[in-house]
Coordinates of C-alpha atoms and ligand atoms in Angstrom, one line a residue:
X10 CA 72.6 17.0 22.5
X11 CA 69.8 16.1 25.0
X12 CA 69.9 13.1 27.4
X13 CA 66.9 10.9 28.1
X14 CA 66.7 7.2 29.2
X15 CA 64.4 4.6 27.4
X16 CA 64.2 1.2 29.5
X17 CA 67.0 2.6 31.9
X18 CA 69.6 3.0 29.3
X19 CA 71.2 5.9 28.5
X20 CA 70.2 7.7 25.4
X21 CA 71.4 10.6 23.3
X22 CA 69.6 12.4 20.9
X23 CA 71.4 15.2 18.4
X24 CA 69.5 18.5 17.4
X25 CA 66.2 18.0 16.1
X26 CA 65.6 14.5 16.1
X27 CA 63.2 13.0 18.1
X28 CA 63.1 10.1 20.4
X29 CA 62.7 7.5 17.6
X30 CA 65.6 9.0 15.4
X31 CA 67.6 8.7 18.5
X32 CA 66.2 4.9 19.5
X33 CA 67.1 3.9 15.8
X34 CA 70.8 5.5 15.4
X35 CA 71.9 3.9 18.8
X36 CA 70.8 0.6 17.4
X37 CA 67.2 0.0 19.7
X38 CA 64.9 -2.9 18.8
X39 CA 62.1 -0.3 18.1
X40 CA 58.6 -0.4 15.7
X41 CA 57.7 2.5 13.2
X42 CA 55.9 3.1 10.1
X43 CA 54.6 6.1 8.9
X44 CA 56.9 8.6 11.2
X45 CA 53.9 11.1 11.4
X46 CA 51.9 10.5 14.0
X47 CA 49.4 7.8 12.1
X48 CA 49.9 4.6 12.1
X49 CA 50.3 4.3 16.2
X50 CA 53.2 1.3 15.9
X51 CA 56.2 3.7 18.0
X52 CA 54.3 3.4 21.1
X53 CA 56.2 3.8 23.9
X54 CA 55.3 4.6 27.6
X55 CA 56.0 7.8 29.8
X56 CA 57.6 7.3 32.5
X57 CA 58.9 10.6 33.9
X58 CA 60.2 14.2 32.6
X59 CA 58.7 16.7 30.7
X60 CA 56.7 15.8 27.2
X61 CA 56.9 17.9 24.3
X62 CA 54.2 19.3 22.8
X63 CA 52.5 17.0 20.5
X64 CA 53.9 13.6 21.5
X65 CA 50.8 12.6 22.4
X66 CA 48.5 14.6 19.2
X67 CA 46.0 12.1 18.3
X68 CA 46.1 9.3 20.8
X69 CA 42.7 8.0 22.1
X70 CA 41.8 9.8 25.5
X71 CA 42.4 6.0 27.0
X72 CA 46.1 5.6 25.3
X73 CA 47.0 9.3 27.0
X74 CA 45.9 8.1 30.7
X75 CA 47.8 5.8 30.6
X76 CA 50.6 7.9 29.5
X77 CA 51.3 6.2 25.9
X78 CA 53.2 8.6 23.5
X79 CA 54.4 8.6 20.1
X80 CA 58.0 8.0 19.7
X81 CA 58.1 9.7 16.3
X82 CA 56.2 12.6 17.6
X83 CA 58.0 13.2 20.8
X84 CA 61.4 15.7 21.1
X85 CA 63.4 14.4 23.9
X86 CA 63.5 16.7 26.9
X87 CA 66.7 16.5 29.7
X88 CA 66.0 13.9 31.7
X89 CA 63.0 12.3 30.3
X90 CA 62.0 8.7 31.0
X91 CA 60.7 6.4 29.0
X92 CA 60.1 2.8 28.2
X93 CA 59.3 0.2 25.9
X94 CA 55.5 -1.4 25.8
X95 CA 55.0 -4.9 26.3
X96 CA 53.0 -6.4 22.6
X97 CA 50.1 -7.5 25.2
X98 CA 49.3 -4.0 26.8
X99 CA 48.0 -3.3 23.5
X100 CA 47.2 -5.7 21.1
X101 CA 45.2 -8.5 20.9
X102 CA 45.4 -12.4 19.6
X103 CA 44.2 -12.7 16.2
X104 CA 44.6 -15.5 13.0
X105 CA 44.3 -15.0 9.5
X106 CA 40.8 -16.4 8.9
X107 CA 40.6 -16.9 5.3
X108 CA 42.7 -15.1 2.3
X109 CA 41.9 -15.2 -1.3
X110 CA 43.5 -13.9 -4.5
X111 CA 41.9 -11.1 -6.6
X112 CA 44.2 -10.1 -8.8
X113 CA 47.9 -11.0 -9.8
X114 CA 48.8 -8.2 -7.1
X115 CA 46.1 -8.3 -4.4
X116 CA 45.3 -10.8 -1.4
X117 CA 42.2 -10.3 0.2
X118 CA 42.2 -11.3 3.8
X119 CA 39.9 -11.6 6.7
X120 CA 41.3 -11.7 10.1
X121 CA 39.6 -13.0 13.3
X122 CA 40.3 -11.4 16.7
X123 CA 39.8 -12.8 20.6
X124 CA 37.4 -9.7 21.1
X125 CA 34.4 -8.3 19.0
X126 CA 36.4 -5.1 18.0
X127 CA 34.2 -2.0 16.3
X128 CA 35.4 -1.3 13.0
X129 CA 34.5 0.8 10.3
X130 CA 35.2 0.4 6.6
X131 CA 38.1 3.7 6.3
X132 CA 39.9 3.1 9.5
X133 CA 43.4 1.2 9.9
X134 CA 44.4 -1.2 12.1
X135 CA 48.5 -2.7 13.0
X136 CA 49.1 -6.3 12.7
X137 CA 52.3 -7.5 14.5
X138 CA 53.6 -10.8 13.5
X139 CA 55.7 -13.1 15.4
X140 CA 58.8 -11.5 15.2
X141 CA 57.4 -8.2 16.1
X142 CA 57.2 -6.4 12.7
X143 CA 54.1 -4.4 13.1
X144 CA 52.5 -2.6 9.8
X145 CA 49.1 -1.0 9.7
X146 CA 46.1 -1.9 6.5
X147 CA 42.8 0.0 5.8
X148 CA 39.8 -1.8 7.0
X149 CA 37.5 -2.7 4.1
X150 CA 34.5 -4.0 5.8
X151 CA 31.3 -2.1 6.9
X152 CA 30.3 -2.5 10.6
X153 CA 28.6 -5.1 11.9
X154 CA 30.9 -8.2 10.5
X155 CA 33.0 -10.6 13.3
X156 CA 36.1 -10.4 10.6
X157 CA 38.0 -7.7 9.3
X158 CA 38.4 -7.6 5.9
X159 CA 41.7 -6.2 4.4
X160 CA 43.0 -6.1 0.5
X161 CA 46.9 -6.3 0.3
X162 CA 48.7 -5.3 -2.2
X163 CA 52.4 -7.5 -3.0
X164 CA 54.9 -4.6 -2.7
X165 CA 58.1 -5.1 -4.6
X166 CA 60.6 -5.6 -1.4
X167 CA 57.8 -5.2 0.8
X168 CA 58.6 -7.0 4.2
X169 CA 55.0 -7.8 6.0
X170 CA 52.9 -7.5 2.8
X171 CA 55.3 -9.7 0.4
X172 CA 55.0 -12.0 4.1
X173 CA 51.1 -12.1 4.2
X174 CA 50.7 -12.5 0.4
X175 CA 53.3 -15.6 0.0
X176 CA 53.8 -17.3 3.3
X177 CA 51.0 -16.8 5.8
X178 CA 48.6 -19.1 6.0
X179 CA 45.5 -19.7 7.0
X180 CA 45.4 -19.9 11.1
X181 CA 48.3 -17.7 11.3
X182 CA 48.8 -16.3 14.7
X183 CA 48.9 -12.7 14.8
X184 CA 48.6 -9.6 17.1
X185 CA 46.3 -6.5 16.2
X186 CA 46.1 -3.0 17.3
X187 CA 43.0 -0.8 16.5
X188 CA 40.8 0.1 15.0
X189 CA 42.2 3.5 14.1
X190 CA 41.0 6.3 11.9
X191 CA 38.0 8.6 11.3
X192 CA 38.0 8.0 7.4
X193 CA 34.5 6.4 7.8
X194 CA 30.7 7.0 7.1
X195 CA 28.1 8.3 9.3
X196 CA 24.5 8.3 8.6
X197 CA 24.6 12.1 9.8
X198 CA 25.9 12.4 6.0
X199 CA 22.4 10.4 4.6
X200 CA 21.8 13.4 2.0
X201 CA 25.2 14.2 0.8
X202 CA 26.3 13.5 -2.5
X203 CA 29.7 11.7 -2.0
X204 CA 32.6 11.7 -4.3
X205 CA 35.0 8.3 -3.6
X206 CA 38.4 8.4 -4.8
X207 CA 40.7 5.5 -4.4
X208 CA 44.0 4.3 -6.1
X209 CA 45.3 0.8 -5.8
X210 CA 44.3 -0.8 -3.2
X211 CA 42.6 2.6 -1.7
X212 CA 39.4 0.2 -3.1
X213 CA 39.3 -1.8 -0.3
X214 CA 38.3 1.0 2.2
X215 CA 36.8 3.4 -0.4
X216 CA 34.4 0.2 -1.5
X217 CA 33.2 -0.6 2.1
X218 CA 32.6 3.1 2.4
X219 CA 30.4 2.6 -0.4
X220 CA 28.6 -0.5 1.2
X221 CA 28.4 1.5 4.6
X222 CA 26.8 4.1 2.7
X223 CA 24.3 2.1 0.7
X224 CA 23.3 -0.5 3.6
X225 CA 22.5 3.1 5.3
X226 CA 19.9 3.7 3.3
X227 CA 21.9 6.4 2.0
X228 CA 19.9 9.1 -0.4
X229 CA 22.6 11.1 -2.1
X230 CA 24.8 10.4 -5.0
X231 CA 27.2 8.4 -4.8
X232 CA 30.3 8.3 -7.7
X233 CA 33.2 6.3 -6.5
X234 CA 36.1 6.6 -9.1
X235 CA 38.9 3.4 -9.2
X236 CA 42.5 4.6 -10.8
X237 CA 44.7 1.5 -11.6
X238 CA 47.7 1.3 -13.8
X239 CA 46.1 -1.4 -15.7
X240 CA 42.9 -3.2 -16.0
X241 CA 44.3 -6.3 -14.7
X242 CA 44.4 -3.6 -11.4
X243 CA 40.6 -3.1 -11.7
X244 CA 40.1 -5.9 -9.1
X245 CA 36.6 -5.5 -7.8
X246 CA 35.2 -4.3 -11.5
X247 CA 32.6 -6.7 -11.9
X248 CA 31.0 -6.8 -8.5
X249 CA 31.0 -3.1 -8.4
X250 CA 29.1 -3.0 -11.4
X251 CA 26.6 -5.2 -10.5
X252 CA 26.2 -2.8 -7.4
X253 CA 25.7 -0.5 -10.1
X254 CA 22.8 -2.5 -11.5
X255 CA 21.5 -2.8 -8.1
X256 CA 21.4 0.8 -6.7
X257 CA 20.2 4.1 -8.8
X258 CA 22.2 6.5 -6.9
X259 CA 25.5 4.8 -7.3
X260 CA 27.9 4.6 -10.2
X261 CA 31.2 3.3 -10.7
X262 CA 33.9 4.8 -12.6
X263 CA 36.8 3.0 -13.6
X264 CA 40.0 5.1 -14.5
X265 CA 43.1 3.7 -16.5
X266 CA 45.8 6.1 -17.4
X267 CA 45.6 7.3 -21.1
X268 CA 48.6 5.9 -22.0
X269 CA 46.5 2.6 -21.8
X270 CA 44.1 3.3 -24.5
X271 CA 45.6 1.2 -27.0
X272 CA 45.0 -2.5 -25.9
X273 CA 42.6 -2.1 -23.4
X274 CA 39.5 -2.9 -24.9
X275 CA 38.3 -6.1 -23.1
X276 CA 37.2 -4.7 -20.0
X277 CA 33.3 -2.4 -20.3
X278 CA 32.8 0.8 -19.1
X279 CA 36.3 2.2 -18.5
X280 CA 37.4 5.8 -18.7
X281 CA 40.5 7.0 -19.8
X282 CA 42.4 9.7 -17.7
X283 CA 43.4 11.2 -14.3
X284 CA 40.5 10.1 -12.0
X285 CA 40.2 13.4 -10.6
X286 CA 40.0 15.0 -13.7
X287 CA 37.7 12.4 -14.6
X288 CA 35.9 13.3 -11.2
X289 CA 35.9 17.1 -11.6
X290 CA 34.2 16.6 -15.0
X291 CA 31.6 14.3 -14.3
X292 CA 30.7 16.4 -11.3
X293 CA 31.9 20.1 -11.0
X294 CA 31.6 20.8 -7.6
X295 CA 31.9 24.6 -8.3
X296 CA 28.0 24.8 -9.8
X297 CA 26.6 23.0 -6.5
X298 CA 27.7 25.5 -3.9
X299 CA 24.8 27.0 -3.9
X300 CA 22.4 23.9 -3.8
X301 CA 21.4 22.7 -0.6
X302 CA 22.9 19.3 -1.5
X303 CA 26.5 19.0 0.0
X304 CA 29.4 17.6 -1.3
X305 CA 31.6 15.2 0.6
X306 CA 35.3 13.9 -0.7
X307 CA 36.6 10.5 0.7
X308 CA 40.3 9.5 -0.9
X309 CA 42.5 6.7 -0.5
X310 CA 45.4 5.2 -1.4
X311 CA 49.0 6.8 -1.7
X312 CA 50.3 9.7 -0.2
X313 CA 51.0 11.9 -3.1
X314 CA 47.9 10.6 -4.6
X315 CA 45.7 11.6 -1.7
X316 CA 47.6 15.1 -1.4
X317 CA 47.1 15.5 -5.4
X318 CA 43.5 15.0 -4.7
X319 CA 43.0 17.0 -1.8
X320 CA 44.4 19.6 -3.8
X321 CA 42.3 18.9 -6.8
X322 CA 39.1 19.1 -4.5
X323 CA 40.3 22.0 -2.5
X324 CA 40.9 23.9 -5.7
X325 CA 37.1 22.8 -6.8
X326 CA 35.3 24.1 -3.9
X327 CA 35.4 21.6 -1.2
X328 CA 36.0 22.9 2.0
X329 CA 38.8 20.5 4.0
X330 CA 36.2 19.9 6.5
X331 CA 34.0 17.8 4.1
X332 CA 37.5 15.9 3.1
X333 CA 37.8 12.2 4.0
X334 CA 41.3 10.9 3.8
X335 CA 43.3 8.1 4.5
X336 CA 46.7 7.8 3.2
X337 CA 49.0 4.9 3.1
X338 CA 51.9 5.7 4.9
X339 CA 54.4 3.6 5.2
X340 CA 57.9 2.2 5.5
X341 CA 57.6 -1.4 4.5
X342 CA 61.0 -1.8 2.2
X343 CA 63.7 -4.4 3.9
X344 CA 66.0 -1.8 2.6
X345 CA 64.8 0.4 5.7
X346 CA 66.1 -0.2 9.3
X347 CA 63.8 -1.2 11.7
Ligands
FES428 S1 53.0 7.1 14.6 FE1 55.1 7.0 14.9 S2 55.8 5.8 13.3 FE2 53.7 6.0 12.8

């Protein structure tokens, strides 16, 4: 049992948890998501003691000086100090700016903020609504817009995302954290041929990526492969290919589960299988090592699905250096505590 003190109050923690285990079981008003260091919503501020190693792994060099650490990454020491952070030391005013439907499932939303932030399609930011419930979404927009662009998908019990696809409106107030994330393009990538993998709403990022890429003048291949459950899931398949039309060096896969092969016959162009099978055989990575073209992996979407995947391109040739991930982690289930 170690003792520690967040906002002055006594705190014990049992072996092996870590200061937001501890916050939780004793009944604290405390934010979290992902639990791995991520998503950046169990911010909380150091005070005094000794840190653990990691509590801090992956802040901004900013967030450290001014001693932020991750609640779900820190191991409470004896004696350590701690406290909560105030919503405005870190996020910023912003409103719900427009929101459209795409599919039965998906909301596509573009929030405004009070500053000019710089965002990349690939990175996250955390949106914290008015009663402090704070969840993080990809971006989907390339640089250079005033909005940020987010696709939501309705989660069955889902608490902010079953919130922002019913109820909010447009105008709603909200508070954002970000951007977060290295999932993005660079233009130092210009020749690469780049394999895009997304499930679900993994589209979002994986299709601004895409943008990002083209507007750069990118000269490369570009295959980005879309795995859905259903075509009714293939949410942007029209618009991506017409960006098909519109640029040689990018093509659009489309991947339903075989299962769906009966039945699905209205939609054009869709392949039937796993996408990364899919992706392995349109392009086998193996034959290329040699080339001087290299071969960069971006994946998004679900956490097992962007571990399969990694996997999958590990196992093909592709060094994890020249992987691209962003994975959705999240506890967003109102049968979860906050
Ligand atoms: S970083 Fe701690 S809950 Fe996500």
């Amino acid at each position: 049992m170690t003792r520690f003190f967040y906002d002055g109050q006594d705190c014990e923690s049992l072996n092996g948890e870590s200061v937001l285990d501890t916050l939780i079981r004793e009944g604290h008003q405390v934010n979290y998501s992902c639990k791995k260091g991520a998503c950046k919503t169990c911010l909380v501020k150091h005070v005094e003691g000794e840190l653990s190693t990691g509590s801090q792994r992956g802040l901004t060099v900013n967030l450290k000086k001014n001693h932020y650490l991750c609640a779900c990454q820190c191991k409470p020491t004896p004696g350590l100090k701690l406290k909560s952070v105030l919503a405005q030391d870190l996020f910023i005013p912003a409103q719900i700016h427009s929101k459209e439907y795409v599919s039965e499932s998906v909301v596509k939303l573009q929030i405004s903020s009070s500053e000019l932030l710089n965002h990349s399609a690939g990175q996250y930011i955390n949106l914290r609504r008015f009663d402090g419930l704070t969840r993080s979404y990809a971006v989907a927009n390339d640089p250079g817009s005033e909005l940020i662009e987010l696709h939501v998908r309705r989660k069955y019990n889902g608490q902010f995302s079953d919130w922002l696809f019913n109820h909010a409106s447009i105008g709603e107030s909200l508070l954002l954290q970000g951007p977060w994330g290295h999932c993005c393009y660079s233009s130092a990538y210009v020749d690469d041929d780049l394999t895009l993998i997304a499930s679900g709403t993994g589209l979002g990022p994986i299709y601004g990526i895409a943008r990002d890429a083209i507007k750069n003048g990118h000269r490369g291949e570009i295959n980005l492969y879309h795995g859905a459950r259903s075509s009714s899931e293939l949410y942007q398949h029209a618009s991506l290919l017409q960006l098909m039309l519109e640029h040689r060096n990018f093509t659009y896969h489309a991947c339903l589960p075989l299962s769906q092969v009966e039945g699905e016959q209205q939609l054009s162009r869709v392949q039937f299988g796993d996408p990364f099978d899919i992706a392995t055989a349109h392009k086998p990575i193996k034959e290329e090592l040699n080339s001087t073209s290299r071969h960069r992996v971006y994946l998004c979407g679900e956490p097992d699905f962007v571990t399969r995947g990694q996997a999958s391109a590990f196992l093909n040739g592709v060094p994890l250096k020249r992987m691209h991930v962003l994975s959705f982690e999240y506890k967003d289930l109102r049968t979860v505590p906050r």
